[in-house]
Amino acid sequence: MAGKPSLFRIGILALQGNVTEHIDAFTHACRIQDIPHEILPLRKKEEITGLTAIAIPGGESTTIARLIDKNGMRDAMVHFSGSYFATCAGLVLLASEIIGEERYTPLGILDISVSRNAFGRQKDSFESDINVQGLDTPFHAVFIRAPVVIRTGSHIQVLAAIDSMAVALQAGKHMAFAFHPELSGDLRLHSLFLSTLS
Amino acid sequence: MKLEDLRHGTVLLKRGFASMQKGGVIMDVVNAEQAKIAEEAGAVAVMALERVPADIRKAGGVARMADPNKVIEIMETVSIPVMAKTRIGHFVEAQVLESLGVDMIDESEVLTPADEEYHIDKKKFTVPFVCGARNLGEALRRIDEGAAMIRTKGEAGTGNVVEAVRHMRAITSEIRRLQGMDETEMVQRAREIEAPAPLVIETAALGRLPVVNFSAGGIATPSDAAMMMQMGCDGVFVGSGIFKSGSPELMAKAIVEAVNHYDEPAVIAEVSKGLGEAMRGLDIHLLAPEEVLQTRGR
């Protein structure tokens, strides 16, 4: 690659959830790779224009979904031409189907079906080292009331699975995780995502 | 993956759970129907209670953990996290709530304390805890005991935000003071506020509490909630303010939106229209000393 890398503008959906952890993680990941960056909290549909990528943080998916609609951001998010990086609640929101959820429809950006709180309640939340495709050593993954992907459509590449249920996946330019790469202090998955942006 | 490789109940999981609540509203509910209303309105979690604080005030007597049936009924109704309150120091109520599977336990001054000397040793539990605080010393002592989240105590069940404001200001101004100190001064200050020095130093370096800090105790309107957010809290608990108001559905939705748009007065104005009557509210200065809840558990 010749010349100066272009400026990455990454919007962190800031309606509810652990937004600051995502801002910090992306800022840090860009800095260590010397990538010119602007990491912005994203709260209005007008702010979507010009973004390279949108990260959807962890939080309560029902709350975030409600606020996406209330703030009139759904159309702009569905038609966003950049990349998505989604964790936990974010993974749920990008799905095409949420098992047992009739109150709202997810954004349908990824052709997957997800099951919410698949491992149980908070007492069942866990940390574990898992193998992720594209990384040469295991990744320390933090699962908090995490969802799992129980069906993957075409064009979905599973990067990691637990008991044959996908917990990390890539779909073209998008990446989504059932766990929280922003919490473990290991930025390799952020770096992997940044390397796919152009 | 081997089962023994899984680690549960770590500090990271407890604090991580709390951080997922940021920017959200946690609502007190006393039955499944109210829990549903809260979830529909966009609450990030509900607090399952026997009575809301305003009714606990009215009822008097000893206020205890809710009936397990009530907690279970609420857990079965909503998919968002369910929290429940234990009396200060009542570690068996906490064990019971943990065994029911609640997602977070509030060791709360709203219930009658079971121990006037000691709080629960929260590090022994898998489930995360939230605790109330009036100032930095209280907040850091609770964190030292294992609390994964702090909330201002305010004065619960009054519908009067004045004490929540006082406690939020106390915490933030104490942190600002620390930031002007060198380490020797910070260690001395730690002694004065009866907090562990390493936590005092960590807080000064972060410029905020090392765990998520919500506001609670007297928040009754969208403007109350937005003011607490502008003062720097990470989210709000609303107790009696919703289900003691004229129209709980509208009030619940309005407070969620006010927290989301806390720095946009025009939006707060819009959501505040036609909400009907807010809860009646009490003047703090007219409470008898034994009616004040915030002095429980220091």
Short mmCIF file of C-alpha atoms in Angstrom, two decimals:
data_model
loop_
_atom_site.label_atom_id
_atom_site.label_comp_id
_atom_site.label_asym_id
_atom_site.label_seq_id
_atom_site.Cartn_x
_atom_site.Cartn_y
_atom_site.Cartn_z
CA MET A 1 0.00 0.00 0.00
CA ALA A 2 1.43 3.36 -0.99
CA GLY A 3 0.90 6.80 0.47
CA LYS A 4 -0.61 7.96 3.69
CA PRO A 5 -3.41 5.86 5.18
CA SER A 6 -6.74 7.60 4.98
CA LEU A 7 -8.58 8.97 8.00
CA PHE A 8 -10.84 6.45 9.72
CA ARG A 9 -13.98 7.99 11.17
CA ILE A 10 -15.58 5.53 13.55
CA GLY A 11 -18.91 6.29 15.20
CA ILE A 12 -19.68 4.55 18.48
CA LEU A 13 -23.45 4.23 18.84
CA ALA A 14 -23.97 6.19 22.06
CA LEU A 15 -27.62 5.64 22.96
CA GLN A 16 -27.02 3.33 25.93
CA GLY A 17 -24.36 0.88 27.09
CA ASN A 18 -20.60 0.77 27.60
CA VAL A 19 -19.82 3.50 25.06
CA THR A 20 -16.68 4.93 26.69
CA GLU A 21 -14.96 1.52 26.79
CA HIS A 22 -15.48 1.24 23.01
CA ILE A 23 -14.23 4.77 22.39
CA ASP A 24 -11.11 4.02 24.45
CA ALA A 25 -10.49 0.66 22.76
CA PHE A 26 -10.76 2.02 19.21
CA THR A 27 -8.72 5.12 20.04
CA HIS A 28 -5.99 2.93 21.46
CA ALA A 29 -6.12 0.40 18.61
CA CYS A 30 -5.78 3.20 16.02
CA ARG A 31 -2.92 4.81 17.94
CA ILE A 32 -0.81 1.68 18.19
CA GLN A 33 -1.16 1.15 14.44
CA ASP A 34 -0.55 4.82 13.68
CA ILE A 35 -3.87 5.14 11.88
CA PRO A 36 -5.26 8.67 11.55
CA HIS A 37 -8.59 8.47 13.33
CA GLU A 38 -11.62 10.25 14.66
CA ILE A 39 -13.68 8.27 17.15
CA LEU A 40 -17.06 9.91 17.68
CA PRO A 41 -20.07 9.17 19.87
CA LEU A 42 -23.00 8.64 17.50
CA ARG A 43 -26.39 9.81 18.72
CA LYS A 44 -28.16 11.32 15.67
CA LYS A 45 -28.84 10.05 12.17
CA GLU A 46 -27.15 13.13 10.60
CA GLU A 47 -23.89 12.05 12.22
CA ILE A 48 -23.81 8.78 10.25
CA THR A 49 -22.83 10.47 6.97
CA GLY A 50 -19.11 10.21 6.34
CA LEU A 51 -18.38 7.47 8.87
CA THR A 52 -16.03 4.64 7.90
CA ALA A 53 -17.50 2.30 10.48
CA ILE A 54 -20.08 2.11 13.24
CA ALA A 55 -19.45 0.21 16.47
CA ILE A 56 -22.47 -0.92 18.48
CA PRO A 57 -21.55 -1.39 22.14
CA GLY A 58 -22.84 -3.75 24.76
CA GLY A 59 -25.90 -2.69 26.72
CA GLU A 60 -29.55 -3.65 26.76
CA SER A 61 -30.59 -4.51 23.20
CA THR A 62 -34.28 -3.76 23.87
CA THR A 63 -33.41 -0.30 25.20
CA ILE A 64 -30.99 0.50 22.35
CA ALA A 65 -33.47 -0.75 19.73
CA ARG A 66 -36.17 1.45 21.16
CA LEU A 67 -33.92 4.50 21.11
CA ILE A 68 -32.75 3.80 17.52
CA ASP A 69 -36.39 3.98 16.41
CA LYS A 70 -37.29 6.88 18.70
CA ASN A 71 -34.36 8.90 17.32
CA GLY A 72 -35.27 8.01 13.73
CA MET A 73 -31.92 6.31 13.04
CA ARG A 74 -33.13 2.95 11.74
CA ASP A 75 -33.19 3.72 7.99
CA ALA A 76 -29.82 5.40 8.02
CA MET A 77 -28.32 2.48 9.95
CA VAL A 78 -29.86 -0.18 7.69
CA HIS A 79 -28.56 1.64 4.58
CA PHE A 80 -25.15 2.52 6.05
CA SER A 81 -22.54 1.61 3.43
CA GLY A 82 -19.59 1.30 5.82
CA SER A 83 -18.59 -1.48 8.20
CA TYR A 84 -20.17 -2.57 11.47
CA PHE A 85 -18.31 -3.75 14.57
CA ALA A 86 -20.78 -5.13 17.08
CA THR A 87 -20.48 -6.65 20.53
CA CYS A 88 -23.09 -8.46 22.63
CA ALA A 89 -26.23 -6.27 22.37
CA GLY A 90 -24.77 -4.99 19.10
CA LEU A 91 -24.68 -8.53 17.69
CA VAL A 92 -28.35 -8.94 18.64
CA LEU A 93 -29.27 -5.67 16.92
CA LEU A 94 -27.51 -6.58 13.64
CA ALA A 95 -29.28 -9.94 13.39
CA SER A 96 -32.12 -10.75 11.01
CA GLU A 97 -34.00 -12.69 13.68
CA ILE A 98 -34.07 -12.72 17.50
CA ILE A 99 -35.58 -15.91 18.88
CA GLY A 100 -38.68 -15.20 20.98
CA GLU A 101 -38.61 -11.43 20.45
CA GLU A 102 -41.83 -10.01 19.03
CA ARG A 103 -41.72 -6.47 20.39
CA TYR A 104 -39.19 -5.14 17.91
CA THR A 105 -37.37 -6.18 14.78
CA PRO A 106 -33.57 -6.06 14.67
CA LEU A 107 -31.74 -4.18 11.90
CA GLY A 108 -31.29 -7.31 9.75
CA ILE A 109 -27.81 -6.41 8.54
CA LEU A 110 -26.47 -9.94 9.12
CA ASP A 111 -28.35 -13.04 7.98
CA ILE A 112 -28.26 -14.75 11.38
CA SER A 113 -30.67 -15.84 14.12
CA VAL A 114 -29.62 -15.09 17.68
CA SER A 115 -30.75 -16.30 21.04
CA ARG A 116 -30.50 -13.69 23.80
CA ASN A 117 -29.00 -14.43 27.24
CA ALA A 118 -28.20 -17.86 25.88
CA PHE A 119 -25.90 -18.88 28.73
CA GLY A 120 -28.32 -17.74 31.46
CA ARG A 121 -28.44 -14.84 33.87
CA GLN A 122 -25.59 -12.71 35.26
CA LYS A 123 -24.42 -15.47 37.64
CA ASP A 124 -23.70 -17.57 34.54
CA SER A 125 -21.62 -14.83 32.89
CA PHE A 126 -18.05 -16.06 32.36
CA GLU A 127 -14.53 -15.42 31.16
CA SER A 128 -12.68 -17.95 29.05
CA ASP A 129 -9.83 -18.26 26.58
CA ILE A 130 -11.24 -19.15 23.18
CA ASN A 131 -9.71 -19.78 19.77
CA VAL A 132 -10.60 -17.16 17.19
CA GLN A 133 -9.86 -17.66 13.51
CA GLY A 134 -7.27 -15.16 12.35
CA LEU A 135 -5.47 -15.00 15.73
CA ASP A 136 -2.52 -17.29 16.39
CA THR A 137 -3.07 -17.58 20.17
CA PRO A 138 -6.34 -17.84 22.18
CA PHE A 139 -8.30 -14.70 22.96
CA HIS A 140 -9.46 -13.97 26.52
CA ALA A 141 -13.20 -13.50 26.02
CA VAL A 142 -15.59 -11.87 28.48
CA PHE A 143 -19.19 -13.07 28.14
CA ILE A 144 -21.80 -11.00 30.04
CA ARG A 145 -25.39 -12.25 29.74
CA ALA A 146 -24.22 -13.07 26.27
CA PRO A 147 -26.25 -14.06 23.21
CA VAL A 148 -25.25 -16.81 20.78
CA VAL A 149 -25.83 -17.23 17.07
CA ILE A 150 -27.92 -20.33 16.45
CA ARG A 151 -28.27 -20.00 12.67
CA THR A 152 -25.88 -18.48 10.18
CA GLY A 153 -26.96 -17.67 6.64
CA SER A 154 -24.80 -17.62 3.57
CA HIS A 155 -21.81 -15.25 3.45
CA ILE A 156 -21.32 -15.58 7.22
CA GLN A 157 -17.90 -16.77 8.32
CA VAL A 158 -17.80 -18.16 11.86
CA LEU A 159 -14.59 -17.03 13.62
CA ALA A 160 -15.25 -18.69 16.96
CA ALA A 161 -17.83 -21.05 18.41
CA ILE A 162 -18.77 -22.58 21.75
CA ASP A 163 -20.54 -25.95 21.60
CA SER A 164 -21.03 -25.39 17.86
CA MET A 165 -22.83 -22.08 18.47
CA ALA A 166 -21.12 -19.09 16.85
CA VAL A 167 -19.85 -16.38 19.21
CA ALA A 168 -17.67 -14.44 16.76
CA LEU A 169 -18.31 -13.92 13.08
CA GLN A 170 -17.36 -11.98 10.01
CA ALA A 171 -19.71 -11.14 7.17
CA GLY A 172 -17.87 -9.30 4.44
CA LYS A 173 -16.83 -6.00 5.96
CA HIS A 174 -18.74 -6.50 9.24
CA MET A 175 -17.58 -8.21 12.43
CA ALA A 176 -19.76 -9.21 15.38
CA PHE A 177 -19.03 -10.78 18.75
CA ALA A 178 -21.17 -12.30 21.51
CA PHE A 179 -18.43 -11.35 23.98
CA HIS A 180 -16.70 -8.05 24.82
CA PRO A 181 -13.34 -7.53 23.07
CA GLU A 182 -13.33 -3.98 24.50
CA LEU A 183 -13.13 -5.28 28.09
CA SER A 184 -10.21 -7.71 28.10
CA GLY A 185 -7.40 -5.28 27.29
CA ASP A 186 -6.48 -7.29 24.17
CA LEU A 187 -7.01 -5.20 21.05
CA ARG A 188 -6.18 -7.84 18.43
CA LEU A 189 -9.79 -8.11 17.25
CA HIS A 190 -10.03 -4.34 16.93
CA SER A 191 -6.80 -4.39 14.91
CA LEU A 192 -8.16 -7.18 12.73
CA PHE A 193 -11.28 -5.10 12.07
CA LEU A 194 -9.25 -1.96 11.31
CA SER A 195 -7.16 -3.96 8.81
CA THR A 196 -10.34 -4.73 6.83
CA LEU A 197 -11.30 -1.04 6.51
CA SER A 198 -9.97 0.87 3.55
CA MET B 1 -13.81 -25.83 25.51
CA LYS B 2 -13.48 -27.34 28.98
CA LEU B 3 -15.98 -26.34 31.63
CA GLU B 4 -13.24 -25.80 34.24
CA ASP B 5 -11.75 -23.12 31.99
CA LEU B 6 -14.76 -20.90 32.60
CA ARG B 7 -14.42 -18.31 35.31
CA HIS B 8 -17.56 -16.90 36.95
CA GLY B 9 -18.11 -14.01 39.35
CA THR B 10 -14.83 -12.19 38.63
CA VAL B 11 -14.36 -8.47 39.30
CA LEU B 12 -14.26 -7.89 35.53
CA LEU B 13 -17.61 -9.67 35.02
CA LYS B 14 -19.22 -7.81 37.91
CA ARG B 15 -18.00 -4.36 36.88
CA GLY B 16 -18.57 -5.24 33.22
CA PHE B 17 -22.21 -6.05 33.94
CA ALA B 18 -22.60 -2.66 35.66
CA SER B 19 -20.97 -0.86 32.73
CA MET B 20 -23.57 -2.33 30.34
CA GLN B 21 -26.21 -0.40 32.31
CA LYS B 22 -24.64 2.98 31.55
CA GLY B 23 -26.86 5.63 30.01
CA GLY B 24 -29.86 3.73 31.28
CA VAL B 25 -32.76 4.00 33.69
CA ILE B 26 -33.34 1.32 36.33
CA MET B 27 -36.90 1.33 37.62
CA ASP B 28 -38.44 0.10 40.88
CA VAL B 29 -41.33 -2.30 40.29
CA VAL B 30 -43.53 -4.26 42.68
CA ASN B 31 -45.20 -6.75 40.31
CA ALA B 32 -45.04 -8.34 36.86
CA GLU B 33 -47.38 -5.78 35.33
CA GLN B 34 -45.18 -2.86 36.39
CA ALA B 35 -42.08 -4.74 35.25
CA LYS B 36 -43.61 -5.08 31.78
CA ILE B 37 -44.40 -1.35 31.66
CA ALA B 38 -40.81 -0.56 32.67
CA GLU B 39 -39.34 -2.86 30.02
CA GLU B 40 -41.62 -1.50 27.30
CA ALA B 41 -40.61 2.02 28.25
CA GLY B 42 -36.94 1.16 27.69
CA ALA B 43 -35.65 0.55 31.22
CA VAL B 44 -32.25 -1.20 31.23
CA ALA B 45 -33.17 -3.17 34.35
CA VAL B 46 -35.84 -3.37 37.03
CA MET B 47 -35.53 -3.45 40.80
CA ALA B 48 -37.98 -6.00 42.21
CA LEU B 49 -39.50 -4.79 45.49
CA GLU B 50 -42.29 -5.59 47.91
CA ARG B 51 -43.14 -1.89 48.10
CA VAL B 52 -41.71 1.26 46.49
CA PRO B 53 -39.77 3.47 48.95
CA ALA B 54 -42.62 6.00 49.33
CA ASP B 55 -44.86 3.17 50.58
CA ILE B 56 -42.09 1.77 52.79
CA ARG B 57 -42.00 5.20 54.45
CA LYS B 58 -45.74 5.16 54.94
CA ALA B 59 -45.90 1.60 56.23
CA GLY B 60 -43.14 2.00 58.83
CA GLY B 61 -41.97 -1.07 60.76
CA VAL B 62 -39.08 -3.27 59.59
CA ALA B 63 -38.59 -3.33 55.83
CA ARG B 64 -37.06 -6.57 54.53
CA MET B 65 -36.10 -8.39 51.32
CA ALA B 66 -39.04 -9.03 48.98
CA ASP B 67 -40.96 -12.31 48.91
CA PRO B 68 -39.02 -14.74 46.63
CA ASN B 69 -42.26 -15.42 44.73
CA LYS B 70 -42.44 -11.76 43.78
CA VAL B 71 -38.84 -11.72 42.58
CA ILE B 72 -39.36 -14.91 40.54
CA GLU B 73 -42.60 -13.60 39.02
CA ILE B 74 -40.76 -10.50 37.84
CA MET B 75 -37.74 -12.48 36.56
CA GLU B 76 -40.10 -14.64 34.52
CA THR B 77 -41.84 -11.62 33.00
CA VAL B 78 -38.98 -9.54 31.58
CA SER B 79 -35.84 -10.29 29.59
CA ILE B 80 -33.89 -7.29 30.95
CA PRO B 81 -31.83 -7.78 34.14
CA VAL B 82 -33.68 -8.00 37.46
CA MET B 83 -32.16 -6.56 40.63
CA ALA B 84 -33.42 -6.91 44.20
CA LYS B 85 -32.68 -5.27 47.54
CA THR B 86 -31.16 -6.80 50.64
CA ARG B 87 -30.92 -5.14 54.05
CA ILE B 88 -27.52 -3.63 54.85
CA GLY B 89 -25.37 -6.36 56.38
CA HIS B 90 -27.95 -9.10 55.84
CA PHE B 91 -25.75 -11.60 54.05
CA VAL B 92 -28.32 -14.38 54.19
CA GLU B 93 -30.95 -12.31 52.38
CA ALA B 94 -28.18 -11.71 49.82
CA GLN B 95 -27.46 -15.46 49.59
CA VAL B 96 -31.18 -16.08 49.05
CA LEU B 97 -31.39 -13.48 46.30
CA GLU B 98 -28.28 -14.92 44.64
CA SER B 99 -29.79 -18.41 44.73
CA LEU B 100 -32.94 -17.05 43.04
CA GLY B 101 -30.70 -15.84 40.21
CA VAL B 102 -31.17 -12.07 40.41
CA ASP B 103 -28.67 -10.25 38.20
CA MET B 104 -27.55 -7.67 40.78
CA ILE B 105 -28.19 -7.11 44.49
CA ASP B 106 -28.74 -3.66 45.97
CA GLU B 107 -27.50 -3.55 49.58
CA SER B 108 -29.89 -0.78 50.41
CA GLU B 109 -30.51 1.76 53.15
CA VAL B 110 -34.15 1.83 51.99
CA LEU B 111 -34.65 -1.43 53.90
CA THR B 112 -34.07 -1.60 57.66
CA PRO B 113 -30.38 -2.36 58.34
CA ALA B 114 -29.63 -5.81 59.78
CA ASP B 115 -26.13 -4.84 60.91
CA GLU B 116 -25.21 -1.35 62.10
CA GLU B 117 -21.45 -2.03 62.06
CA TYR B 118 -20.68 -4.07 58.97
CA HIS B 119 -21.81 -4.23 55.38
CA ILE B 120 -21.97 -7.53 53.50
CA ASP B 121 -18.63 -8.98 52.35
CA LYS B 122 -19.61 -8.70 48.71
CA LYS B 123 -16.44 -10.30 47.36
CA LYS B 124 -17.72 -13.69 48.50
CA PHE B 125 -20.58 -13.57 46.03
CA THR B 126 -20.80 -14.44 42.33
CA VAL B 127 -23.57 -11.92 41.78
CA PRO B 128 -22.55 -8.24 41.55
CA PHE B 129 -23.69 -5.65 44.12
CA VAL B 130 -24.68 -1.99 43.96
CA CYS B 131 -24.48 0.13 47.13
CA GLY B 132 -25.54 3.64 48.10
CA ALA B 133 -23.11 6.41 49.07
CA ARG B 134 -23.36 10.00 50.26
CA ASN B 135 -19.72 10.93 49.75
CA LEU B 136 -16.42 9.63 48.42
CA GLY B 137 -15.45 7.86 51.65
CA GLU B 138 -18.65 5.81 51.70
CA ALA B 139 -18.35 5.04 47.98
CA LEU B 140 -14.75 3.80 48.26
CA ARG B 141 -15.48 1.73 51.38
CA ARG B 142 -18.29 -0.01 49.51
CA ILE B 143 -16.03 -0.62 46.48
CA ASP B 144 -13.39 -2.02 48.83
CA GLU B 145 -16.01 -4.44 50.18
CA GLY B 146 -16.67 -5.58 46.61
CA ALA B 147 -19.44 -3.33 45.27
CA ALA B 148 -19.37 -3.31 41.44
CA MET B 149 -21.53 -0.22 41.16
CA ILE B 150 -22.27 2.83 43.30
CA ARG B 151 -25.39 4.97 43.42
CA THR B 152 -25.95 8.15 45.34
CA LYS B 153 -28.23 7.52 48.28
CA GLY B 154 -30.29 10.67 47.87
CA GLU B 155 -33.35 10.44 50.08
CA ALA B 156 -35.49 7.60 48.74
CA GLY B 157 -39.26 7.83 48.59
CA THR B 158 -39.38 11.62 48.88
CA GLY B 159 -39.66 12.62 45.21
CA ASN B 160 -37.22 15.36 46.19
CA VAL B 161 -33.97 15.41 44.25
CA VAL B 162 -32.10 17.72 46.64
CA GLU B 163 -30.22 14.97 48.49
CA ALA B 164 -29.19 13.13 45.31
CA VAL B 165 -27.76 16.44 44.09
CA ARG B 166 -25.95 16.96 47.39
CA HIS B 167 -24.39 13.48 47.24
CA MET B 168 -23.40 13.71 43.59
CA ARG B 169 -21.76 17.10 44.19
CA ALA B 170 -20.00 15.75 47.28
CA ILE B 171 -18.47 12.86 45.33
CA THR B 172 -17.39 14.87 42.29
CA SER B 173 -15.98 17.78 44.27
CA GLU B 174 -14.03 15.41 46.52
CA ILE B 175 -12.53 13.75 43.43
CA ARG B 176 -11.57 17.18 42.03
CA ARG B 177 -9.87 18.04 45.32
CA LEU B 178 -7.85 14.82 45.19
CA GLN B 179 -6.60 15.65 41.73
CA GLY B 180 -4.79 18.69 43.09
CA MET B 181 -2.90 16.61 45.69
CA ASP B 182 0.39 14.76 45.64
CA GLU B 183 0.51 11.16 46.81
CA THR B 184 1.45 11.97 50.42
CA GLU B 185 -1.53 14.30 50.68
CA MET B 186 -3.79 11.70 49.10
CA VAL B 187 -2.74 9.08 51.66
CA GLN B 188 -3.51 11.55 54.45
CA ARG B 189 -6.87 12.38 52.84
CA ALA B 190 -7.62 8.65 52.59
CA ARG B 191 -7.20 8.42 56.39
CA GLU B 192 -9.53 11.36 56.92
CA ILE B 193 -12.31 9.96 54.75
CA GLU B 194 -11.69 6.42 56.06
CA ALA B 195 -11.09 4.95 52.62
CA PRO B 196 -8.27 2.66 51.41
CA ALA B 197 -5.38 4.74 50.06
CA PRO B 198 -4.88 2.67 46.86
CA LEU B 199 -8.53 3.28 45.90
CA VAL B 200 -8.18 7.00 46.65
CA ILE B 201 -5.10 7.19 44.40
CA GLU B 202 -6.80 5.16 41.65
CA THR B 203 -9.87 7.44 41.79
CA ALA B 204 -7.72 10.57 41.52
CA ALA B 205 -5.89 9.13 38.50
CA LEU B 206 -9.15 8.18 36.76
CA GLY B 207 -10.88 11.44 37.68
CA ARG B 208 -13.96 9.40 38.54
CA LEU B 209 -15.03 6.44 40.67
CA PRO B 210 -13.42 3.18 39.51
CA VAL B 211 -16.89 1.66 39.07
CA VAL B 212 -20.09 2.83 37.39
CA ASN B 213 -21.83 5.58 39.37
CA PHE B 214 -25.60 6.02 39.09
CA SER B 215 -27.81 8.55 40.77
CA ALA B 216 -30.74 7.58 42.96
CA GLY B 217 -33.01 8.79 45.72
CA GLY B 218 -35.72 11.33 44.92
CA ILE B 219 -35.62 11.50 41.10
CA ALA B 220 -39.22 12.21 40.05
CA THR B 221 -39.23 14.00 36.68
CA PRO B 222 -37.44 13.92 33.30
CA SER B 223 -35.66 17.16 34.26
CA ASP B 224 -34.48 15.62 37.57
CA ALA B 225 -33.00 12.67 35.68
CA ALA B 226 -31.33 14.87 33.03
CA MET B 227 -29.86 17.14 35.70
CA MET B 228 -28.22 14.18 37.43
CA MET B 229 -26.79 13.07 34.05
CA GLN B 230 -25.43 16.58 33.39
CA MET B 231 -23.81 16.44 36.82
CA GLY B 232 -21.83 13.46 35.61
CA CYS B 233 -23.58 10.31 36.75
CA ASP B 234 -23.65 7.27 34.44
CA GLY B 235 -27.39 6.59 34.68
CA VAL B 236 -30.29 6.81 37.11
CA PHE B 237 -32.45 4.70 39.38
CA VAL B 238 -36.04 5.87 39.61
CA GLY B 239 -37.93 4.46 42.55
CA SER B 240 -41.29 5.83 43.55
CA GLY B 241 -41.10 8.54 40.85
CA ILE B 242 -42.65 6.38 38.13
CA PHE B 243 -45.37 4.27 39.71
CA LYS B 244 -46.40 7.01 42.16
CA SER B 245 -46.94 9.47 39.30
CA GLY B 246 -50.27 10.19 37.58
CA SER B 247 -49.38 8.22 34.40
CA PRO B 248 -46.58 5.71 34.92
CA GLU B 249 -46.31 4.61 31.24
CA LEU B 250 -45.77 8.17 30.05
CA MET B 251 -43.46 9.07 32.93
CA ALA B 252 -41.33 5.95 32.40
CA LYS B 253 -40.86 6.65 28.67
CA ALA B 254 -40.23 10.35 29.28
CA ILE B 255 -37.49 9.67 31.84
CA VAL B 256 -35.78 7.16 29.51
CA GLU B 257 -35.74 9.77 26.74
CA ALA B 258 -34.61 12.54 29.04
CA VAL B 259 -31.62 10.41 30.09
CA ASN B 260 -30.80 9.68 26.44
CA HIS B 261 -31.05 13.39 25.51
CA TYR B 262 -29.87 14.77 28.83
CA ASP B 263 -28.05 17.70 27.23
CA GLU B 264 -30.86 18.69 24.86
CA PRO B 265 -33.34 20.90 26.76
CA ALA B 266 -35.74 21.09 23.79
CA VAL B 267 -36.16 17.30 23.84
CA ILE B 268 -36.62 17.29 27.62
CA ALA B 269 -39.28 19.99 27.21
CA GLU B 270 -41.06 17.90 24.59
CA VAL B 271 -41.13 14.72 26.67
CA SER B 272 -42.20 16.65 29.78
CA LYS B 273 -45.45 17.84 28.18
CA GLY B 274 -48.71 16.48 29.56
CA LEU B 275 -47.22 13.91 31.92
CA GLY B 276 -49.89 14.59 34.52
CA GLU B 277 -48.94 14.87 38.11
CA ALA B 278 -45.47 13.88 39.31
CA MET B 279 -45.35 12.10 42.67
CA ARG B 280 -46.30 14.39 45.53
CA GLY B 281 -42.91 14.69 47.22
CA LEU B 282 -41.64 15.57 50.69
CA ASP B 283 -39.66 18.49 52.06
CA ILE B 284 -36.41 17.02 53.40
CA HIS B 285 -36.32 19.59 56.23
CA LEU B 286 -39.62 18.33 57.60
CA LEU B 287 -38.42 14.72 58.02
CA ALA B 288 -37.84 13.61 61.61
CA PRO B 289 -34.30 12.25 62.16
CA GLU B 290 -35.62 8.67 62.39
CA GLU B 291 -37.34 9.10 59.03
CA VAL B 292 -34.07 9.89 57.24
CA LEU B 293 -32.82 6.82 55.33
CA GLN B 294 -29.49 8.09 53.98
CA THR B 295 -27.72 8.01 57.34
CA ARG B 296 -28.11 4.22 57.49
CA GLY B 297 -24.89 2.31 56.81
CA ARG B 298 -21.91 4.65 56.63
#
